[in-house]
PDB file of C-alpha atoms in Angstrom:
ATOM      1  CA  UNK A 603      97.897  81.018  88.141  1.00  0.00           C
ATOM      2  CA  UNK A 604     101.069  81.604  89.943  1.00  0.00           C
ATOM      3  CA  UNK A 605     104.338  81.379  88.503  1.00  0.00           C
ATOM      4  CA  UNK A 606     107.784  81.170  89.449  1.00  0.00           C
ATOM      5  CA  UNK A 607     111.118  82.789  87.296  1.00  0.00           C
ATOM      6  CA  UNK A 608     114.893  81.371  87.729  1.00  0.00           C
ATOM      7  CA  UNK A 609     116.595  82.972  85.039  1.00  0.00           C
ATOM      8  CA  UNK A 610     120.122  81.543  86.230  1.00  0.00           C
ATOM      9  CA  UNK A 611     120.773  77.864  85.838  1.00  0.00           C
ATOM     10  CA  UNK A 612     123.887  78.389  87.073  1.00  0.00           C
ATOM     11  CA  UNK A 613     125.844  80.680  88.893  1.00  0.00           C
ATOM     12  CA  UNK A 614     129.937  80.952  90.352  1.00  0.00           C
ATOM     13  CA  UNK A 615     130.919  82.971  93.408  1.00  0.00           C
ATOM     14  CA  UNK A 616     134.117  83.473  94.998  1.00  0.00           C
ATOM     15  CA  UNK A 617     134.571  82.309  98.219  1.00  0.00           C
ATOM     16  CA  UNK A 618     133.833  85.240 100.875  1.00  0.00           C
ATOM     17  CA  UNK A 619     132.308  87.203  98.366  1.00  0.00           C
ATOM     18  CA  UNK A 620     128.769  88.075  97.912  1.00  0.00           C
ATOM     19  CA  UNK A 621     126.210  86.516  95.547  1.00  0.00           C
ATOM     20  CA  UNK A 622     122.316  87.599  94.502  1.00  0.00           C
ATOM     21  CA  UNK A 623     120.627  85.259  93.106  1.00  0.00           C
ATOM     22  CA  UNK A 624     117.340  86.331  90.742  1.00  0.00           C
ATOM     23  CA  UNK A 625     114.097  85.178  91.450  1.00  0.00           C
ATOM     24  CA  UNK A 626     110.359  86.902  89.803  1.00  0.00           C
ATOM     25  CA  UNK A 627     106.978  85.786  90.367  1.00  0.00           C
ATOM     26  CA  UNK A 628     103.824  86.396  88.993  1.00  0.00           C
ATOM     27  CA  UNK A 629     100.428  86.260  90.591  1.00  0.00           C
ATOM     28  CA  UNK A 630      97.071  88.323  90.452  1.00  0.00           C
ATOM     29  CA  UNK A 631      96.859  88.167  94.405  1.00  0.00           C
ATOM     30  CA  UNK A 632      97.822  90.367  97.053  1.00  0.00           C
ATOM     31  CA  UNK A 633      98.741  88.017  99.732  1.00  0.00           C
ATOM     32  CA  UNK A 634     101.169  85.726  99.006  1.00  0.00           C
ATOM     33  CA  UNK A 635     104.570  84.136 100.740  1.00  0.00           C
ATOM     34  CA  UNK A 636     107.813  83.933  98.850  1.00  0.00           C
ATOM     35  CA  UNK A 637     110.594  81.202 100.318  1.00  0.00           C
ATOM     36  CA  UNK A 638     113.591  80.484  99.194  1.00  0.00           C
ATOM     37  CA  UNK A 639     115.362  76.414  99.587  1.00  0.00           C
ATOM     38  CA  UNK A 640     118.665  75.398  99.460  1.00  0.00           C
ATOM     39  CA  UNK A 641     119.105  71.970  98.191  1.00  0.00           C
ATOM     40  CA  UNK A 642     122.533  70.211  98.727  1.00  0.00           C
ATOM     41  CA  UNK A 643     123.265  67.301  96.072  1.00  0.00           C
ATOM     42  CA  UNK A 644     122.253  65.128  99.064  1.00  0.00           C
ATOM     43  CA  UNK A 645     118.880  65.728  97.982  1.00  0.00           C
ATOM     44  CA  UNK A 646     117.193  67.372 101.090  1.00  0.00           C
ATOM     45  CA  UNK A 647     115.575  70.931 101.119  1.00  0.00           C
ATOM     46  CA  UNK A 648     117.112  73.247 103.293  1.00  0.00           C
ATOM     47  CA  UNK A 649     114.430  75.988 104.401  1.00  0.00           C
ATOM     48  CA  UNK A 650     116.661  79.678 104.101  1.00  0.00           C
ATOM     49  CA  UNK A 651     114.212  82.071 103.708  1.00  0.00           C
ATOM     50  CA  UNK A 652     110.703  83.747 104.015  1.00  0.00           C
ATOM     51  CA  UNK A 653     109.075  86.973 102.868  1.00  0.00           C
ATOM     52  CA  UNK A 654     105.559  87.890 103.060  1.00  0.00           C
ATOM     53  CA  UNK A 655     103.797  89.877 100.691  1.00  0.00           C
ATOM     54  CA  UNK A 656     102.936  92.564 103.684  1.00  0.00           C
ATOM     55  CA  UNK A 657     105.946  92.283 104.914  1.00  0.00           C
ATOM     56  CA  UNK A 658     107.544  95.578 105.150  1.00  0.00           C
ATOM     57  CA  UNK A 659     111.148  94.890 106.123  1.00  0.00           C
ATOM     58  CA  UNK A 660     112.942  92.642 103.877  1.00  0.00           C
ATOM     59  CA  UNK A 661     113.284  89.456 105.359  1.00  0.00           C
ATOM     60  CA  UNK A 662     117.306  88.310 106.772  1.00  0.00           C
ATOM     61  CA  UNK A 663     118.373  85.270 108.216  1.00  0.00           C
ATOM     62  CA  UNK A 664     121.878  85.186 108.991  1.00  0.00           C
ATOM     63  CA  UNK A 665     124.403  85.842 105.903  1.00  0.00           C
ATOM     64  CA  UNK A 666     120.961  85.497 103.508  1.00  0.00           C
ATOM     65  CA  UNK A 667     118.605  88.331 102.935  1.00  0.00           C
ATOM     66  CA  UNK A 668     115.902  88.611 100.747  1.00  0.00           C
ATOM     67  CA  UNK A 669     115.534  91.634  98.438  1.00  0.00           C
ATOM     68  CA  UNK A 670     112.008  92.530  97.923  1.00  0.00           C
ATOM     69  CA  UNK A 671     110.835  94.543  95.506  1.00  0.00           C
ATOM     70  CA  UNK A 672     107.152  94.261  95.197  1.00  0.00           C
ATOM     71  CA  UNK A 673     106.202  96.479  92.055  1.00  0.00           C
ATOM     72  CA  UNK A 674     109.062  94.448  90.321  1.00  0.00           C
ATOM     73  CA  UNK A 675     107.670  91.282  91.606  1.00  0.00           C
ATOM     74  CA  UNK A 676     111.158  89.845  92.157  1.00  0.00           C
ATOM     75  CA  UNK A 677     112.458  88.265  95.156  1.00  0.00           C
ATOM     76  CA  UNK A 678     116.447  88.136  94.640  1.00  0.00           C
ATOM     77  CA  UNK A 679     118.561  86.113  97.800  1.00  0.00           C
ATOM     78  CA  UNK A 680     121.769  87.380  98.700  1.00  0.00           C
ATOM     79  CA  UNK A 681     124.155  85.506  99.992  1.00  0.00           C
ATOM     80  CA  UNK A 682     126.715  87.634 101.755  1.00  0.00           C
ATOM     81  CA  UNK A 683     130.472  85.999 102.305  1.00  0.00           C
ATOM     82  CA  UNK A 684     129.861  82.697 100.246  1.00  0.00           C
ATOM     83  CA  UNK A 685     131.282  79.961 101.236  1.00  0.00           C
ATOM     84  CA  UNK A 686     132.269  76.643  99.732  1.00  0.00           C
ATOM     85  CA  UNK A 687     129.235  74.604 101.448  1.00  0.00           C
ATOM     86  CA  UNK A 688     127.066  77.159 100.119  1.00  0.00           C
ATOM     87  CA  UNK A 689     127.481  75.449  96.499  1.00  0.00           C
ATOM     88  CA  UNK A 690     123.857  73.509  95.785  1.00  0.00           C
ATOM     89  CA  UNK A 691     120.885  74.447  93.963  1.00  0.00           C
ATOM     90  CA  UNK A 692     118.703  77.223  95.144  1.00  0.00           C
ATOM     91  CA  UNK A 693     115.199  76.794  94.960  1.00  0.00           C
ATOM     92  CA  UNK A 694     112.322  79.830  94.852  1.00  0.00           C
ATOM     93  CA  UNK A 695     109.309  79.193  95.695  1.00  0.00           C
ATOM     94  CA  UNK A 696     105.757  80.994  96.309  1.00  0.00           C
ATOM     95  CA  UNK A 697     102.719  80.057  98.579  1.00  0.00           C
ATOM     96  CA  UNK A 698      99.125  80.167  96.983  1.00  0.00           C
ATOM     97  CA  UNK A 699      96.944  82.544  99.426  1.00  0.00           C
ATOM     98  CA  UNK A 700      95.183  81.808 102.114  1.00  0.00           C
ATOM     99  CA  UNK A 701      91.737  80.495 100.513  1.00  0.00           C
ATOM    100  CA  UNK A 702      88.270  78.287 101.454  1.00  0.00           C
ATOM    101  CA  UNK A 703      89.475  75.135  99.965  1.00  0.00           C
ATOM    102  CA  UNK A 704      93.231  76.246  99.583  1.00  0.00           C
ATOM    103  CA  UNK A 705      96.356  73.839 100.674  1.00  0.00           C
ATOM    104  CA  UNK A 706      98.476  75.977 100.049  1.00  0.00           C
ATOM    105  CA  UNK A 707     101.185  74.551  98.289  1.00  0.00           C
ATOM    106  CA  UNK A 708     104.448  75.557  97.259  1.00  0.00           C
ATOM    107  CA  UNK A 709     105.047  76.398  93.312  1.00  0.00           C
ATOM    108  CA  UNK A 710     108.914  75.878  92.630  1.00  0.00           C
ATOM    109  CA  UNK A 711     111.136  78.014  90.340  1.00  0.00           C
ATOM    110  CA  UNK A 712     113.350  76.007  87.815  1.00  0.00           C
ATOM    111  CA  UNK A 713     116.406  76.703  90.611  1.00  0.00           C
ATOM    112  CA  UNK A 714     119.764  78.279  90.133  1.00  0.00           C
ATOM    113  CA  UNK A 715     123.312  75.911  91.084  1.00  0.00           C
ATOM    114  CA  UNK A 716     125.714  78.261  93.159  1.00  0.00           C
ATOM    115  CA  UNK A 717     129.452  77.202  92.814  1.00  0.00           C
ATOM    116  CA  UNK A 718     131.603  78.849  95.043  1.00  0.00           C
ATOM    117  CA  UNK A 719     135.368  78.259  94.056  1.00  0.00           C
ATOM    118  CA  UNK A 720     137.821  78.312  96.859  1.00  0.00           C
TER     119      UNK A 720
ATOM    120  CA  UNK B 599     116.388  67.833 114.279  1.00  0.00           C
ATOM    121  CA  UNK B 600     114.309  66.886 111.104  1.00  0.00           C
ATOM    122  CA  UNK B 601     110.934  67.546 111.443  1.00  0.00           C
ATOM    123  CA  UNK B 602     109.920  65.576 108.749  1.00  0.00           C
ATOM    124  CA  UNK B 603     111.335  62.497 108.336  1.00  0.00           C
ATOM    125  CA  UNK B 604     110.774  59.964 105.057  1.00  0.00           C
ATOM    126  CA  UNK B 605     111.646  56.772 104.640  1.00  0.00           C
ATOM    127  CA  UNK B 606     113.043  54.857 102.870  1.00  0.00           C
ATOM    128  CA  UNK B 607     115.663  57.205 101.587  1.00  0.00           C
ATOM    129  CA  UNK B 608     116.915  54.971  98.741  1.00  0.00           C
ATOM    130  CA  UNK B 609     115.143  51.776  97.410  1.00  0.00           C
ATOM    131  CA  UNK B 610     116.159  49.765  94.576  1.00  0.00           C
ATOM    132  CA  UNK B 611     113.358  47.860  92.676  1.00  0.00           C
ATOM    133  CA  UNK B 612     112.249  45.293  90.335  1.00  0.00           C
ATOM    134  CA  UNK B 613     110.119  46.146  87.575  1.00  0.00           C
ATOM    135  CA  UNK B 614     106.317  45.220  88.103  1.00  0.00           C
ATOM    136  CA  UNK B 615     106.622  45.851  91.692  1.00  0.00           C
ATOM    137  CA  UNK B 616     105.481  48.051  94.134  1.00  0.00           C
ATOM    138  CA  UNK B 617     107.127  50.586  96.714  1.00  0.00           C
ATOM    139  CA  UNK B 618     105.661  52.284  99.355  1.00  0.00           C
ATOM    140  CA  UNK B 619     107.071  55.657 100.799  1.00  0.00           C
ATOM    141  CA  UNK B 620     106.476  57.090 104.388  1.00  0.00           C
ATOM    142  CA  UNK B 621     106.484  60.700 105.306  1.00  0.00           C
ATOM    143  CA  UNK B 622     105.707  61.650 109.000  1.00  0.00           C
ATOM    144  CA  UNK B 623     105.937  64.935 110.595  1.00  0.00           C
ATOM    145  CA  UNK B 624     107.715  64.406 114.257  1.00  0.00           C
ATOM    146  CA  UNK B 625     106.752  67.564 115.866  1.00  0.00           C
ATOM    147  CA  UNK B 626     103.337  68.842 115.022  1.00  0.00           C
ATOM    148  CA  UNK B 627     100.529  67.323 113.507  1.00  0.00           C
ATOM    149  CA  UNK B 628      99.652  67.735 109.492  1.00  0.00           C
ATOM    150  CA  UNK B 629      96.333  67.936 108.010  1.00  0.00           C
ATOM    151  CA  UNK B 630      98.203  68.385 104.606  1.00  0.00           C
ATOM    152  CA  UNK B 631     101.429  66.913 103.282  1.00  0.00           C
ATOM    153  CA  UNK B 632     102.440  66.992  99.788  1.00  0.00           C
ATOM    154  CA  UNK B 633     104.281  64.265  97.748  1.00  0.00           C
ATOM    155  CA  UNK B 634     106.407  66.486  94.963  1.00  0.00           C
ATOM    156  CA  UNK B 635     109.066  64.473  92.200  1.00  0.00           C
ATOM    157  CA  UNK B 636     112.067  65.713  90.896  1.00  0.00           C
ATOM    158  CA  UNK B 637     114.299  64.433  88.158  1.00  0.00           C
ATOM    159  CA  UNK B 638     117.866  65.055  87.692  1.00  0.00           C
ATOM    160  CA  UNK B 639     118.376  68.881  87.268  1.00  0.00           C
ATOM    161  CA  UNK B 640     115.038  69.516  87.060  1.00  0.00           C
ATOM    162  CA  UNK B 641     112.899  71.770  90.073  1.00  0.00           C
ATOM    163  CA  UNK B 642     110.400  69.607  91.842  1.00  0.00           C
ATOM    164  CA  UNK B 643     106.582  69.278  90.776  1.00  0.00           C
ATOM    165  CA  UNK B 644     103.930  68.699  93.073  1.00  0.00           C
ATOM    166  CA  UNK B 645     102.231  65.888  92.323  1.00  0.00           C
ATOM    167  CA  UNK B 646      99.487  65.615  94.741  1.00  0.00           C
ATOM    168  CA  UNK B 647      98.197  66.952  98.044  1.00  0.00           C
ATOM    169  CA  UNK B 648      97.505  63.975 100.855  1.00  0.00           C
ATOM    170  CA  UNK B 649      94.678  65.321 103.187  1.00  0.00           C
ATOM    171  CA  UNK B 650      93.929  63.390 106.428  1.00  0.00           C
ATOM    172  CA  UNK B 651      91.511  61.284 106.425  1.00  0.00           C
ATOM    173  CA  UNK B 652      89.955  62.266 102.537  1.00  0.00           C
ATOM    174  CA  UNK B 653      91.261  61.315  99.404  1.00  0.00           C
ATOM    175  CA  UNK B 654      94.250  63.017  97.935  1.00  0.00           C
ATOM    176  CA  UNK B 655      94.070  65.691  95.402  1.00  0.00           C
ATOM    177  CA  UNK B 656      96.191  64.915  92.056  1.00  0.00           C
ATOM    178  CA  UNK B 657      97.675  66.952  89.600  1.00  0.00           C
ATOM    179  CA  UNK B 658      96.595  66.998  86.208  1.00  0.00           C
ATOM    180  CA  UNK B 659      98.823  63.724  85.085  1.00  0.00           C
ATOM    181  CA  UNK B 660      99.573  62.272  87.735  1.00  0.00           C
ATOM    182  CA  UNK B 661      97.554  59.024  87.656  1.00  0.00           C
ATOM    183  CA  UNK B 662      96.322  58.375  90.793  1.00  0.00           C
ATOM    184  CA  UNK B 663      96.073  54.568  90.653  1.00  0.00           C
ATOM    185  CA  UNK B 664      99.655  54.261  89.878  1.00  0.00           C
ATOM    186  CA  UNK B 665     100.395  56.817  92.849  1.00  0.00           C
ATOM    187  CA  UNK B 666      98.417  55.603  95.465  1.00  0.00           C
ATOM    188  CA  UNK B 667      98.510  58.140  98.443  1.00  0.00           C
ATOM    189  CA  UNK B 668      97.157  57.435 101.997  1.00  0.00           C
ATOM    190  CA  UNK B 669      97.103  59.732 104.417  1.00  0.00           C
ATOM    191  CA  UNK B 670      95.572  57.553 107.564  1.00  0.00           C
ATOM    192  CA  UNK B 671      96.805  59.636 110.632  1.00  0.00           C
ATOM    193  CA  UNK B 672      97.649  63.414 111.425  1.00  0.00           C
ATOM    194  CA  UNK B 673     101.511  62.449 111.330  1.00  0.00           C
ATOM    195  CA  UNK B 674     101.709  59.624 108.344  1.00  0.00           C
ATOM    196  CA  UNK B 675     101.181  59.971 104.523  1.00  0.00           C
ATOM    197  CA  UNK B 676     102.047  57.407 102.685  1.00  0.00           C
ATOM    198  CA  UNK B 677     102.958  57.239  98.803  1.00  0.00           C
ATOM    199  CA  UNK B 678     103.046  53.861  96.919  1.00  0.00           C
ATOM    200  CA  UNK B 679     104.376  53.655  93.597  1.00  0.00           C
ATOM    201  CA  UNK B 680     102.875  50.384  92.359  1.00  0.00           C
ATOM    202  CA  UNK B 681     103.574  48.704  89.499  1.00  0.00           C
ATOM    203  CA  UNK B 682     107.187  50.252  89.141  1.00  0.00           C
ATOM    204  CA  UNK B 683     108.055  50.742  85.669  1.00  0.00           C
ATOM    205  CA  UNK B 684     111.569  52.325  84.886  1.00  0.00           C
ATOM    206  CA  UNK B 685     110.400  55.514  83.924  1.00  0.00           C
ATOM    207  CA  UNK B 686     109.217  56.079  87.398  1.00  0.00           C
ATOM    208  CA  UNK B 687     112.894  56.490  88.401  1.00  0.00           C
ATOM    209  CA  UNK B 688     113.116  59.577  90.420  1.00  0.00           C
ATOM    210  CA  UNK B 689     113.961  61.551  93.421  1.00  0.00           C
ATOM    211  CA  UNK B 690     110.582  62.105  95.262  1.00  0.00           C
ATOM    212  CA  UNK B 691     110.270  63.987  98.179  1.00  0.00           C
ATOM    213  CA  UNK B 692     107.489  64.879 100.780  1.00  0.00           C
ATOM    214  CA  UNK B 693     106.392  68.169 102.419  1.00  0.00           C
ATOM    215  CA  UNK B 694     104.225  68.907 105.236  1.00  0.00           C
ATOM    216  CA  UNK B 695     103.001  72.320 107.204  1.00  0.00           C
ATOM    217  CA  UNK B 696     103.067  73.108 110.074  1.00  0.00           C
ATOM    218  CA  UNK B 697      99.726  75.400 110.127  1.00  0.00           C
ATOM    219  CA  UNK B 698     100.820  77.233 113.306  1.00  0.00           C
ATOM    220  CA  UNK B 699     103.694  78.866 111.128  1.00  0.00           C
ATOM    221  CA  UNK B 700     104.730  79.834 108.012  1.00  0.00           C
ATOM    222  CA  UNK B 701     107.424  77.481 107.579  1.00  0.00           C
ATOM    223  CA  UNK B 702     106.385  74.012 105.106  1.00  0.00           C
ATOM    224  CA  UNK B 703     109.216  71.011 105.949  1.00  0.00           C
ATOM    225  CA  UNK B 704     110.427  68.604 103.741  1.00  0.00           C
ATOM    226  CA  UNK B 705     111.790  64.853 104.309  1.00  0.00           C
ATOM    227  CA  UNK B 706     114.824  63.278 103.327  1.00  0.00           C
ATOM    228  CA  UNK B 707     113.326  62.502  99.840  1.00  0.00           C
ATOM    229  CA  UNK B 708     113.248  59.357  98.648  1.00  0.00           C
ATOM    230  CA  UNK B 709     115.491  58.064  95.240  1.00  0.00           C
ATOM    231  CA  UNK B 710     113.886  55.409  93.744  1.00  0.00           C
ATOM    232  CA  UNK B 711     115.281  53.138  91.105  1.00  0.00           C
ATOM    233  CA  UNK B 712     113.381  50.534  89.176  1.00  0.00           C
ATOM    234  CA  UNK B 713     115.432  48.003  87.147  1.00  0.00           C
TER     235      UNK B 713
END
């Protein structure tokens, strides 16, 4: 089974400066996708994010990047120059393989809320 | 633009009633969506997985007759909560995928309040 590891409810940031936020995973298969979500207290969830497990860069988007580390099975975002609509609650998530049978859902981490203070 | 888009995004209900919730994906057509809940503070649980034109797949306690799911057309799912009860207050929220990429969308989500 997979599973999904937020060890930060809650995280502060200064505005401008950078922020990582932790995210582990455990799963017995090779091939496997790793996304992260922002959601806004609005309620909606904000794609950011995606790193396969072949992947050999790590994956950036902007100010995020994803640090991969494989044999640690941890998936931290960085968020580089925070600012103060980057405060919600960050979501991790990983993608079942690609099976017979298989929809492939998304298994959520518990999420981490970013506050970035002016 | 939203690529998923669920409606409604709020509803307000009596207890004993039902409420239906749409999800449709706008630009591509999904074979799968997937209806997840979330409570306050909480990270969101999938509760089932709507397949076009089969029956939906449920997660072990989620009972399916209270969560009706139908999933008539490549670009609709619907979720009906019937028989609202108060503890079925919550945000839920539907996701779809697009199987040409990686990427899985999510609607609006829909709060849901039964008084």
């Amino acid at each position: 089974a997979q599973k999904i590891t937020q060890t930060q409810p809650g995280m502060f940031v200064q505005e401008k400066e950078a922020v990582t936020l932790d995210c582990t995973y455990d799963t017995s298969d090779p091939s496997y996708g790793l996304f992260w979500y922002k959601q806004p207290s609005s309620g909606e969830m904000i794609f950011l994010i995606y790193q396969g497990s072949y992947d050999q860069q790590n994956a950036t988007e902007g100010r995020y990047s994803l640090n991969f580390q494989k044999a640690r099975k941890s998936a931290n975002l960085v968020i580089s120059a925070s600012q103060l609509g980057d405060s919600a609650m960050y979501f991790c998530a990983m993608r079942e393989p690609l099976r017979p049978g298989s929809a492939r859902q998304l298994t959520f981490g518990s999420g981490t809320q970013l506050t970035v203070l002016p | 633009g939203a690529v998923v888009s669920q409606h409604p995004s709020w509803v307000i209900c009596k207890s004993g009633t039902s409420v239906k919730i749409e999800c449709r994906s706008l630009d591509f057509q999904a074979t799968t969506m997937f209806w997840y809940r979330q409570f306050p503070k909480q990270s969101l649980m999938l509760m089932a997985t709507s397949n076009e034109g089969s029956k939906a797949t449920y997660e072990q306690g989620v009972e399916k007759d209270k969560f009706l799911i139908n999933h008539a057309s490549l670009t609709l799912s619907t979720l009906t909560v019937t028989s609202a009860h108060p503890e079925d207050s919550s945000f839920y929220i539907c996701s779809a995928r697009n199987p040409l990429n990686t990427e899985a969308f999510f609607g609006q989500g829909t709060r849901l309040t039964v008084v």
